[in-house]
XYZ file of C-alpha atoms in Angstrom:
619
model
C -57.889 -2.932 -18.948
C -60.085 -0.775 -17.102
C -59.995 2.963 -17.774
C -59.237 3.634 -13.975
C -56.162 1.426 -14.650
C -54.863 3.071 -17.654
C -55.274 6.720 -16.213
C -53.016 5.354 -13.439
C -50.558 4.452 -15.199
C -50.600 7.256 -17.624
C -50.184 9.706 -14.539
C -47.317 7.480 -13.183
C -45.638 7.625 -16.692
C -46.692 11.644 -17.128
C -44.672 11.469 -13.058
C -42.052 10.011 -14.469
C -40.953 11.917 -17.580
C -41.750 15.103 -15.020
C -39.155 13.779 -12.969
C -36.630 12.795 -15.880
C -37.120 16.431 -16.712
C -37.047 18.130 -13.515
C -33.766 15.839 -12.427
C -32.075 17.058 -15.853
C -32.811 20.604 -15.536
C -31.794 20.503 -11.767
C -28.492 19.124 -12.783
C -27.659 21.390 -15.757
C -28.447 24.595 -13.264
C -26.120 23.155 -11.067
C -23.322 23.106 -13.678
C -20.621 25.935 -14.095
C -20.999 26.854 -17.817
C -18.019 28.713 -19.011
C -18.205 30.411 -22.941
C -15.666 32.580 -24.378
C -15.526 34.647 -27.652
C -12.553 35.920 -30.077
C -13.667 38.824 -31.396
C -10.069 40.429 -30.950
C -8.202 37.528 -31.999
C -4.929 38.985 -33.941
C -4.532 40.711 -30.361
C -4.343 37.819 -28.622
C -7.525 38.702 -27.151
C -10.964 36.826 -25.826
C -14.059 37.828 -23.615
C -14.660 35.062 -21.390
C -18.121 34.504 -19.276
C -18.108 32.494 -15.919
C -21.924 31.331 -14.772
C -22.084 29.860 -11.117
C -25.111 28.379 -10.111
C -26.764 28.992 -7.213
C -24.610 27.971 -3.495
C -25.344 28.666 0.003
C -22.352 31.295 1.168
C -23.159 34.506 1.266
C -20.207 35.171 -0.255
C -18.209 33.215 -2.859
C -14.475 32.932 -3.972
C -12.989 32.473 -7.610
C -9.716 31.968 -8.559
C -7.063 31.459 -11.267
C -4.815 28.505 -10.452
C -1.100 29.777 -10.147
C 0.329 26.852 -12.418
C -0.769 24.019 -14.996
C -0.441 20.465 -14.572
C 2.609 19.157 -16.161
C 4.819 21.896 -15.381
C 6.045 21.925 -12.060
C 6.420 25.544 -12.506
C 4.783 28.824 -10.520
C 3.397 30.920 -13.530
C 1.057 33.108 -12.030
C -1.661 32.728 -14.547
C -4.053 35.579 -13.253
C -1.652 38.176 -14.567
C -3.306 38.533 -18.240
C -7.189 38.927 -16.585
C -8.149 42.898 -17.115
C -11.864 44.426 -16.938
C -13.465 41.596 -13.912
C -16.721 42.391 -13.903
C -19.995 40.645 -12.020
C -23.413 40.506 -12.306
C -26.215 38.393 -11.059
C -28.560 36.596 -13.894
C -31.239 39.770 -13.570
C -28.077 41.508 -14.998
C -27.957 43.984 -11.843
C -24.303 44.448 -10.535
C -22.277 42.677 -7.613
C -19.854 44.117 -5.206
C -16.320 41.954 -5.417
C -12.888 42.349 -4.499
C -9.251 41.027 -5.299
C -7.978 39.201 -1.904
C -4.879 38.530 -3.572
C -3.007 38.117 -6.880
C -5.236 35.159 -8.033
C -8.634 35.608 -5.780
C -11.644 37.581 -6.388
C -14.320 37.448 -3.543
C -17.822 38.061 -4.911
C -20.965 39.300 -2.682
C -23.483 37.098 -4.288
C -25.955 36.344 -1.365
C -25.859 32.640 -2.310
C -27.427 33.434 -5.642
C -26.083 32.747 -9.230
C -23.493 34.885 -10.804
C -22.143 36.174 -14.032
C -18.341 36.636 -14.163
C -17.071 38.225 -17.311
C -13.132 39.127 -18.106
C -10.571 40.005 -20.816
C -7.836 37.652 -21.062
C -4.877 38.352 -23.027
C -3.542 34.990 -24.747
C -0.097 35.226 -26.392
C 1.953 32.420 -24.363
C 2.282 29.426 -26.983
C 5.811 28.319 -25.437
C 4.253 27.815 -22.033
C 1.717 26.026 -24.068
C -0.969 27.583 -21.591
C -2.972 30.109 -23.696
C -2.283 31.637 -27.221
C -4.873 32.949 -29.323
C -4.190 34.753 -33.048
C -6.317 35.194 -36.020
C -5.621 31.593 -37.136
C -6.988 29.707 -34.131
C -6.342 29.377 -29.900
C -4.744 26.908 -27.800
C -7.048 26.751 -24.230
C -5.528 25.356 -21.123
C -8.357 25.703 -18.672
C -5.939 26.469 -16.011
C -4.737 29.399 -17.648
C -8.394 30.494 -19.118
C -11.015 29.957 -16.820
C -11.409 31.160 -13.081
C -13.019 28.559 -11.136
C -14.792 28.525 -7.479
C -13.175 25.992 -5.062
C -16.528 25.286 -3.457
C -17.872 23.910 -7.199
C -14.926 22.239 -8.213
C -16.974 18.811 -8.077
C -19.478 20.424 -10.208
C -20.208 19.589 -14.189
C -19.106 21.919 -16.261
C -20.219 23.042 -20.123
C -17.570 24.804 -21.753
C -18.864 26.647 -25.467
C -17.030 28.858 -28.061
C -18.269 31.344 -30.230
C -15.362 31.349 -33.313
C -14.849 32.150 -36.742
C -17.021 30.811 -39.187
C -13.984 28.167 -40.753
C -12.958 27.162 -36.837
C -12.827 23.683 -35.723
C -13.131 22.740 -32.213
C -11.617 19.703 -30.960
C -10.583 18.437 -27.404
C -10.482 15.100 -24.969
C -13.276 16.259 -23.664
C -16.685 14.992 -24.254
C -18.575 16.946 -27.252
C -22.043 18.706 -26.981
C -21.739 20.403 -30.244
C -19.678 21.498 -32.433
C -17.859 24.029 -30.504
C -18.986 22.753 -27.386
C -17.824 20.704 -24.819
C -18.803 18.632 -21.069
C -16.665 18.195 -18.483
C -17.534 16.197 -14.861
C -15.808 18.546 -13.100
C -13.091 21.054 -12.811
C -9.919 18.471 -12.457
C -11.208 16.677 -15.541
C -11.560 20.674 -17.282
C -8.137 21.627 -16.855
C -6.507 18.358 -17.889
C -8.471 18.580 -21.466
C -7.222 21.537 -23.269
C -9.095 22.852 -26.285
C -7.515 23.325 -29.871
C -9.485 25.536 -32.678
C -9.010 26.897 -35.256
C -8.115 26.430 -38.568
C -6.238 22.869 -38.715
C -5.472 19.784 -40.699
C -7.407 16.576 -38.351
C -6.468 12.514 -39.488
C -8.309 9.871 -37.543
C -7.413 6.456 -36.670
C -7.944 3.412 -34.593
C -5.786 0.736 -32.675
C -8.327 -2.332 -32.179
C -11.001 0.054 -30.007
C -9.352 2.974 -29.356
C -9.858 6.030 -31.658
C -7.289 8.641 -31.883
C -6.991 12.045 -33.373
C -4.356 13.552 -34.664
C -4.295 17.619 -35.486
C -1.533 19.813 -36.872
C -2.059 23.525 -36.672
C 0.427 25.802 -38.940
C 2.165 24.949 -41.686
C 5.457 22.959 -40.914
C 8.158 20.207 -42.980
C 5.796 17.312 -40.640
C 4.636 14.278 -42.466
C 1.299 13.574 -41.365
C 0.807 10.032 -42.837
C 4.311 8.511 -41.350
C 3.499 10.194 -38.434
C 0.167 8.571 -37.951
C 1.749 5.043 -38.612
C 4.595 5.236 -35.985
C 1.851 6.904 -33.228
C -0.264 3.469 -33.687
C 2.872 1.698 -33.306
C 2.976 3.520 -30.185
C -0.229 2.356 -28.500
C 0.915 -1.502 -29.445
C 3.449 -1.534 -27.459
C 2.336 0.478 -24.583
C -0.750 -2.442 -24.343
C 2.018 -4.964 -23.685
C 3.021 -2.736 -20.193
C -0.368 -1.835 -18.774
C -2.909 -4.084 -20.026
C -5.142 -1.849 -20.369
C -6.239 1.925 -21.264
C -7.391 4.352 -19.117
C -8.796 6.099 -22.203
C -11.094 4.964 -25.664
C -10.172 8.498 -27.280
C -7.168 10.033 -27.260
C -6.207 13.531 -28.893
C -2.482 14.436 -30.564
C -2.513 18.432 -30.798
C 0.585 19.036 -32.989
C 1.942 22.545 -33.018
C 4.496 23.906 -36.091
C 5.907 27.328 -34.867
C 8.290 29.575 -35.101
C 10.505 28.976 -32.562
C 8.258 27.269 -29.257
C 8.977 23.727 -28.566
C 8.158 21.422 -25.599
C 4.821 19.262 -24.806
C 2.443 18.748 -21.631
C 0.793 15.435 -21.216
C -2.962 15.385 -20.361
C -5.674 12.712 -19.110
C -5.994 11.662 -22.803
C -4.474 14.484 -24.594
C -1.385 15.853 -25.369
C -0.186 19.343 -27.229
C 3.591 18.918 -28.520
C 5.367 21.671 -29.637
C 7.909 21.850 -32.566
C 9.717 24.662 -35.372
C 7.929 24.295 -38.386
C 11.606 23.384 -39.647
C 12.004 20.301 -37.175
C 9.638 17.314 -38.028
C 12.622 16.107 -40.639
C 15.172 15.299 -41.202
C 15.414 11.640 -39.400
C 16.886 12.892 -36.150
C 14.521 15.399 -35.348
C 11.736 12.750 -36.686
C 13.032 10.655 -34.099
C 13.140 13.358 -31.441
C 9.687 14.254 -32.191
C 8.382 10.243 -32.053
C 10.281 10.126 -28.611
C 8.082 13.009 -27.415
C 4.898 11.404 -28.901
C 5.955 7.873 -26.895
C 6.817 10.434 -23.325
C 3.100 12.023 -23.372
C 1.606 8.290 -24.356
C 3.167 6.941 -21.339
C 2.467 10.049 -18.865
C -1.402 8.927 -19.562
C -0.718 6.339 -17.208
C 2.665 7.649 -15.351
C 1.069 10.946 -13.505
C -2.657 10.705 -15.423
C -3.777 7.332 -14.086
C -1.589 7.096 -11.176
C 0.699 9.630 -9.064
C 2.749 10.462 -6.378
C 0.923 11.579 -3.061
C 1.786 15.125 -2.983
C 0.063 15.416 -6.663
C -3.423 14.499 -5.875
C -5.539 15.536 -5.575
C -3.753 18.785 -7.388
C -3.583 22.438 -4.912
C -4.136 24.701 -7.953
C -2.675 27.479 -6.051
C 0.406 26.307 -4.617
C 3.352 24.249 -5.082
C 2.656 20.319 -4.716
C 5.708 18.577 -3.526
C 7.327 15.205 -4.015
C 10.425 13.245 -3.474
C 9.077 11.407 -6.355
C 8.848 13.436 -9.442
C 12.181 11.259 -10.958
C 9.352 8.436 -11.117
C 6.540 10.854 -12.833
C 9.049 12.252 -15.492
C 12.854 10.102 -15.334
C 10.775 6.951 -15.400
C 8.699 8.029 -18.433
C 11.826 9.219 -20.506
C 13.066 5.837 -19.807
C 9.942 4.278 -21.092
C 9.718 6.249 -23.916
C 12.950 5.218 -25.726
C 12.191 1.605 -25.265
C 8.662 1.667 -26.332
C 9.822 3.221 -29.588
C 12.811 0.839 -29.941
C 10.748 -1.992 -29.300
C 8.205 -1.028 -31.910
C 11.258 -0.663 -34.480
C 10.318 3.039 -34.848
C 14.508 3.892 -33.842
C 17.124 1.618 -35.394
C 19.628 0.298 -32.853
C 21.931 2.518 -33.968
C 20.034 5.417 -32.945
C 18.608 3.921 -29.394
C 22.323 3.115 -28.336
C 22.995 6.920 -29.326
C 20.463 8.322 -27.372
C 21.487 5.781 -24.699
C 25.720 7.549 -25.257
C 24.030 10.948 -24.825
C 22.530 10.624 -21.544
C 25.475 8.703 -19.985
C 27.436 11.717 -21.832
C 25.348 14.056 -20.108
C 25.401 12.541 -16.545
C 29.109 12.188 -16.769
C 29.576 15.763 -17.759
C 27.283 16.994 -14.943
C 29.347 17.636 -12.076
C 25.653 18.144 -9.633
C 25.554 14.577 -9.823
C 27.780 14.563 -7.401
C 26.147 17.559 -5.332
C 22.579 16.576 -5.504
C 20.371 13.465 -5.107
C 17.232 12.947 -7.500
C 15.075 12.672 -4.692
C 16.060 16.218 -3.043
C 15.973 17.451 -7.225
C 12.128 15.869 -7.491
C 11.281 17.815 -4.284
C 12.887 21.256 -5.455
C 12.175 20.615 -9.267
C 9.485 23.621 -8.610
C 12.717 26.135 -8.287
C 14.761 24.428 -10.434
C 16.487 26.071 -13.697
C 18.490 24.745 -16.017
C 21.696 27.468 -15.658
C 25.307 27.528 -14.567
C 24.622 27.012 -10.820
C 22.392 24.044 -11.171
C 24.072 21.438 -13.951
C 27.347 22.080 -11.508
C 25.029 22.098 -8.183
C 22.215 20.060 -8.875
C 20.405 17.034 -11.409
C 17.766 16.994 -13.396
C 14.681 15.000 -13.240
C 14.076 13.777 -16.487
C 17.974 12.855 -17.295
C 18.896 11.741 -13.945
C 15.837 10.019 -13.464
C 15.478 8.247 -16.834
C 19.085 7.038 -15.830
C 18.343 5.878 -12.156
C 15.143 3.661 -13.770
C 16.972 2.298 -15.618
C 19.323 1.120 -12.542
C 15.994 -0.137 -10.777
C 14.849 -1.846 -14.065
C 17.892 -4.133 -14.134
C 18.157 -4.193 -10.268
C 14.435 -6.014 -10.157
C 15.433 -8.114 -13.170
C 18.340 -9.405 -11.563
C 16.324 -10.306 -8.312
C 14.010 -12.016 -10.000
C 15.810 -13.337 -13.035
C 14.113 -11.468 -15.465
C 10.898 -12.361 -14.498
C 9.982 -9.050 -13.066
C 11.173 -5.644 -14.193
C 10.392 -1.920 -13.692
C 7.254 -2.244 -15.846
C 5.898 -4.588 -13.670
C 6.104 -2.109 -10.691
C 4.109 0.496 -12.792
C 1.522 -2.391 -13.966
C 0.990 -2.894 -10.298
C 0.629 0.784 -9.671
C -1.849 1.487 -12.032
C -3.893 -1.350 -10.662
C -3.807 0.146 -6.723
C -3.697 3.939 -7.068
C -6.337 5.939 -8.918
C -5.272 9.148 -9.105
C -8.812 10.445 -9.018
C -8.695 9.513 -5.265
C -5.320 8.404 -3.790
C -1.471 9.098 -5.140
C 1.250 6.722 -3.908
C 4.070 7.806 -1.387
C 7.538 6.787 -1.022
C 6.958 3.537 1.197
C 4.121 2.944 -1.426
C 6.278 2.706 -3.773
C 9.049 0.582 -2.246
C 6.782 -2.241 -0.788
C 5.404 -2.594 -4.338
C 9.181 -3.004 -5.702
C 9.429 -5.210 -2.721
C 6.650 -7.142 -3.325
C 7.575 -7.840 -6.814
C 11.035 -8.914 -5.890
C 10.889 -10.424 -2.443
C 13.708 -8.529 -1.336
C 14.228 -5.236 0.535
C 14.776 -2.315 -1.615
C 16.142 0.137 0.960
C 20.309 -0.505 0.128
C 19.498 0.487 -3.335
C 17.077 3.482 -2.620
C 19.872 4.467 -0.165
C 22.628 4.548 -2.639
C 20.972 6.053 -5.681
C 17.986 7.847 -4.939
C 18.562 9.471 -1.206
C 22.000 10.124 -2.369
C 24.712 10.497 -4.623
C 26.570 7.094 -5.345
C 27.462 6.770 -8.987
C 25.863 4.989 -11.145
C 27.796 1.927 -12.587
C 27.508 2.089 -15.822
C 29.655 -0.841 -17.262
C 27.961 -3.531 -14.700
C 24.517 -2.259 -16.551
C 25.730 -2.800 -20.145
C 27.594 -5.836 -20.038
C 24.330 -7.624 -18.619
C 23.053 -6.966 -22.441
C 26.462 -7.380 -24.184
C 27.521 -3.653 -24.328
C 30.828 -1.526 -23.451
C 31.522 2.043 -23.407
C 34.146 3.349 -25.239
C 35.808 6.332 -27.137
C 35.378 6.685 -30.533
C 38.321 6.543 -32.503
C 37.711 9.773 -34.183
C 37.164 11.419 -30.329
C 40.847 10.238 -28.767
C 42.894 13.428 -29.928
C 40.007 16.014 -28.870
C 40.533 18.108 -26.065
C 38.272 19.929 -24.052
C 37.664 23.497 -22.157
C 34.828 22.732 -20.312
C 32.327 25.209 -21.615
C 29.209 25.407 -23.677
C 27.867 28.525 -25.486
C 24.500 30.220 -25.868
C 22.257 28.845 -28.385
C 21.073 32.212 -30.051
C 24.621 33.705 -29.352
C 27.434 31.247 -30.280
C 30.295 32.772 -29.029
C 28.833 34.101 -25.420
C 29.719 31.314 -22.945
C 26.576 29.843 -21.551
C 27.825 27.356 -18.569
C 31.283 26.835 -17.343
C 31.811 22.943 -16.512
C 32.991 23.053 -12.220
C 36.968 21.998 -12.054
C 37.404 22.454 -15.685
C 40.513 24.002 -17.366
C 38.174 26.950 -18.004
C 36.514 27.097 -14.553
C 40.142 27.285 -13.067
C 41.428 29.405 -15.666
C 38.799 31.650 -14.013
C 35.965 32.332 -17.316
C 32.301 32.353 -16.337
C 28.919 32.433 -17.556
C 28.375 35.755 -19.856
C 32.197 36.069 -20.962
C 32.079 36.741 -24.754
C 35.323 34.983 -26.887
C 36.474 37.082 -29.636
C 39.679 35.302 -30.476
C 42.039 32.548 -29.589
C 45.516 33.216 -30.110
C 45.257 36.619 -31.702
C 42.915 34.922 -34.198
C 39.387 36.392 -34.473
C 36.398 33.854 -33.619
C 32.524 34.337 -35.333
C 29.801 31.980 -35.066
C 31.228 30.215 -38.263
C 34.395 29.034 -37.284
C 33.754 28.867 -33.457
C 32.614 24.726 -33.556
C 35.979 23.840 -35.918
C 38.495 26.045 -33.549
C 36.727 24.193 -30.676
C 37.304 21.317 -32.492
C 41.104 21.481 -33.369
C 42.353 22.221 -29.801
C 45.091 20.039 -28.881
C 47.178 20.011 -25.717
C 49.105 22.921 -26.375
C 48.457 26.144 -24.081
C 46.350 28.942 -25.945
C 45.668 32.439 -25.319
C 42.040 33.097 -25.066
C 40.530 37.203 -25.867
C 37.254 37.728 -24.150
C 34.734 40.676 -23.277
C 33.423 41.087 -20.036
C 31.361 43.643 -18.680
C 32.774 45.411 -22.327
C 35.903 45.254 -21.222
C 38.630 43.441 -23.319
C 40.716 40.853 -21.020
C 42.706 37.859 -21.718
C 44.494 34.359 -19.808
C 46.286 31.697 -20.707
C 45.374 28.138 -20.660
C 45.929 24.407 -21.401
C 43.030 22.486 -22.560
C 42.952 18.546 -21.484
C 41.237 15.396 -23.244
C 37.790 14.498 -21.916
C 37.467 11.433 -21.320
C 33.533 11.841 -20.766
C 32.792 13.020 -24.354
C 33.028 11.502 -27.607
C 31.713 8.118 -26.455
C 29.715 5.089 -28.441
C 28.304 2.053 -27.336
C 29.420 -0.882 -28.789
C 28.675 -4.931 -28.670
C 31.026 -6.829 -26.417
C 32.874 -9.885 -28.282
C 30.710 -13.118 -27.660
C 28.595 -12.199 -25.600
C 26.992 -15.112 -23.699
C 23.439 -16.542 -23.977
C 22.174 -14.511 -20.870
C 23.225 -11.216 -22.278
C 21.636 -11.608 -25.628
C 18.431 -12.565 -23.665
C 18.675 -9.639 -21.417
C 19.030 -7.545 -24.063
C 16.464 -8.389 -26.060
C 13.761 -8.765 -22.905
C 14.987 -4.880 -22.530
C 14.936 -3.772 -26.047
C 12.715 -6.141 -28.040
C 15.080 -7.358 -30.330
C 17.899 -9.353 -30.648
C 21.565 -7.938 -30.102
C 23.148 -7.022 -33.097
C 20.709 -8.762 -35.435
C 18.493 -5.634 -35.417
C 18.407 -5.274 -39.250
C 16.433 -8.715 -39.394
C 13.817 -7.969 -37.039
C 10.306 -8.131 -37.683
C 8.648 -4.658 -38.289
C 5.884 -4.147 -35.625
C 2.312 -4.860 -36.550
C 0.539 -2.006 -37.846
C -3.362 -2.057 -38.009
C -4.832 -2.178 -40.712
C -7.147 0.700 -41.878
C -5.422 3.661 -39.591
C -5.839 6.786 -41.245
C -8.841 9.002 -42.392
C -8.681 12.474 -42.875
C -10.513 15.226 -41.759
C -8.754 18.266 -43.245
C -9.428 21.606 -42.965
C -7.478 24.294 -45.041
């Protein structure tokens, strides 16, 4: 090789690595680095630093976004920012100003800026931002302004902690508190957990998952780590496939928060340290695990139109939210029947409660759970709106399951709900395009060859009943009082969780709604008879059909009526097995539930991989 030759071709090489680097560093100075520091933690405290790259405007816009995804729920998220402050990176000072509650407009002359803040963290129940001495739950949305123009952009996300913190997130890691993003939808769908923690690891053939518990709490982290691989077995028979190879379980044991958010392949759920055990509030807590598993691909992977992509700063409406949320607490039971986590004892009394519920909801009859998706961003769960309205969880778990059997009956249990949602995470990335109502009724249609608009007309646009004992006898089951339930008798009221004898909701048409009691009316006796939070469930309990005298504050002033309570028939039901049921039932039933009717005790357990859990524990 002739000299000349190998000089060329070290220069093109020399070029090329020039290039590599130049391309690199180009890209990293076009990404929005975010780092924050908790210097002030036990205040619920943390500095947070915004770099923006260099842009065109003269001028550029930040912003906090008013609400999170997976609460369709204003929050206003820029109230805890205090002490905005810009600079450019020579460190000389920049003129802004507020444009509104959630807006800051920066003079930057196109060049790169330096946003710093206090943000004040101490909302764990909204499971947005909390920050203490022992660690801090991030939700981007509710931590880190962002420009609109660079929401495409990369992002690197870094945190300076205590020296014992661990960092973990779904996000891809740089380092050990730091974190990559490929752009701003992807940051605020990945929230952050560090702090001090207990971490297990497992795998499901080649999917990894993590599992962290933060606080002390009465959890089981072993048993919980077997049933959450159970979890991922069964969800592979629905979809096929994953839209993730890592997926993160941030477990929270507090003192009184509870709820959980799905993310893209994350989820925080919330529980009292008190309420891992005993076996119903294990179950409780599994059923939550199974409702974020399934949201991955319900709302992550695929969504209605009016969610995507997501307006950060406003309400995004849909007459399809029962899908996003009812459909996924319908899921979520069956998935965890079906991988023998529940008994059938306990699915069929899950199943009682929310036919309890619905019957005992007299909005059912006011609202439709396509005008409740639509207005679920006003929605609260109070008096007016379980007698003037539905929810979209309960309503809509119990209108999927309608569908479910509706497109099994078409197509004689060759088709069923889950093979609408296989087909819609095949056609609709969320990344790029959600699917709207005629989307989703030609892909019912073309699963079942038949029109879906009769049904959609009935239960969806409006307010038809639901009939419940055509759906159970098509798997073998009746509805019926419990014998121990035919003597009780009923006021129509329920009372205040943290304040047992201040009514809470008065039932529309009940004895007490007619009698004339309402919501904030405090009982003090019945029949001359004082009441306390001890004996209040047992008096409930032992009314019969004879009139009583009820004593009552309201407004602090004593008062008193008269009235007769009257059996419910709605309450105190059970599900039971209907006698010989035929062939078609028991296969029904156990295409639905994964097991066979009334046999459940010999069922198989469901396959658990071997070599699940490692630990990673921090104390």
């Amino acid at each position: 090789m002739s000299i000349k030759v190998l000089l060329s071709r070290c220069l093109f090489w020399l070029f090329a690595v020039a290039f590599i680097v130049t391309v690199r560093a180009h890209a990293s100075d076009n990404r929005v680095k975010y780092s924050i520091s908790f210097e002030q933690a036990v205040h619920h405290l943390a500095e947070v630093t915004v770099e923006l790259p260099n842009h065109s405007e003269p001028s550029i816009d930040v912003q906090m976004p008013a609400w999170r995804s997976g609460r369709y729920e204003i929050l206003d998220l820029a109230k805890q920012v205090r002490n905005f402050s810009v600079k450019d990176k020579k460190g000389k000072t920049l003129a802004w100003q507020q444009m509104d509650k959630s807006t800051w407009r920066i003079e930057s002359d196109g060049k790169a800026v330096v946003i710093n803040y206090l943000l004040y963290a101490n909302e764990l129940g909204d499971r947005t931002r909390h920050i203490d001495e022992t660690h801090a739950y991030l939700d981007a949305s509710a931590v880190f302004l962002y420009a609109p123009s660079m929401r495409h952009f990369e992002i690197e996300v870094e945190l300076d902690t205590p020296r014992k913190w661990r960092s973990v997130s779904g996000m891809k890691r740089l380092g050990k508190h730091k974190f990559f993003a490929p752009n701003y939808d992807h940051f605020i769908d990945s929230p952050i957990e560090t702090g001090i923690h207990s971490s297990y690891t497992f795998a499901v053939n080649e999917r990894k998952y993590e599992a962290v518990f933060w606080s002390r709490g009465n959890y089981q982290a072993d048993k919980i780590i077997r049933d959450l691989a159970k979890l991922d077995i069964e969800a592979a028979k629905i979809w096929g496939t994953f839209p993730f190879d890592y997926y993160l379980y941030i477990f929270h044991a507090t003192d009184g928060p509870r709820g959980a958010t799905e993310h893209i392949n994350s989820t925080v759920i919330q529980r009292q340290r008190d309420k891992f055990e005993p076996r119903k509030d294990y179950i409780n807590l599994i059923l939550t695990a199974a409702h974020e598993l399934v949201h991955t691909w319900n709302v992550k992977a695929y969504r209605p139109s009016g969610l995507v992509p997501y307006d950060f700063q406003h309400e995004n409406y849909s007459k399809l939210l029962w899908v996003a949320e009812g459909t996924t607490s319908y899921f979520d039971g069956l998935i965890v029947r079906r991988a023998n986590i529940s008994t059938e004892k306990e699915f069929l009394e899950e199943l009682t409660k929310s036919i309890e519920t619905h019957l005992n909801r007299p909005g059912r009859q006011v609202q439709s759970i396509a005008d409740a998706s639509f207005n679920a961003w006003i929605e609260k769960t109070n008096d007016f709106t379980v007698n003037h309205g539905v929810n979209i969880y309960s309503e809509g778990a119990l209108a999927s399951w309608a569908l479910d059997f509706y497109i099994r009956d078409l197509t004689e249990d060759k088709a069923s709900l889950e093979t609408v949602h296989k087909k819609l995470y095949q056609e609709f990335d969320a990344n790029n395009l959600g699917f709207t109502v005629d989307d989703f009724k030609r892909v019912i249609e073309d699963v079942t060859g038949s029109s879906i608009e009769m049904f959609w007309n009935t239960y969806i646009d409006n307010t038809q009943p639901i009939n419940f004992e055509t759906l159970l006898s098509q798997v073998g089951l009746k509805l019926q009082l419990k014998a121990t339930a035919q003597e009780k008798f009923d006021l129509g009221i329920t009372f205040d969780k943290t304040q047992p004898l201040l009514i809470d909701k008065v039932q529309k048409d009940s004895v007490a709604w007619k009698a004339g009691l309402t919501k904030g009316d405090r009982l003090v006796a019945i029949d001359g008879l004082r009441l306390s939070k001890d004996n209040l469930k047992l008096k409930m309990d032992e009314l019969t059909h004879k009139t009583i005298t009820l004593h009552y504050f309201r407004r602090d002033e004593l008062a008193s009526l008269t009235l007769k309570p009257v059996k419910n028939l709605n309450r105190g039901l059970e599900l039971v097995v209907i006698e010989n049921p035929s062939e078609q039932q028991k296969l029904r039933y156990k295409l639905w539930t994964g097991h066979e009717l009334s046999n459940i005790s010999k069922s198989k357990q469901a396959d658990e991989p071997k070599e699940l859990l490692s630990s990673d524990s921090e104390s």
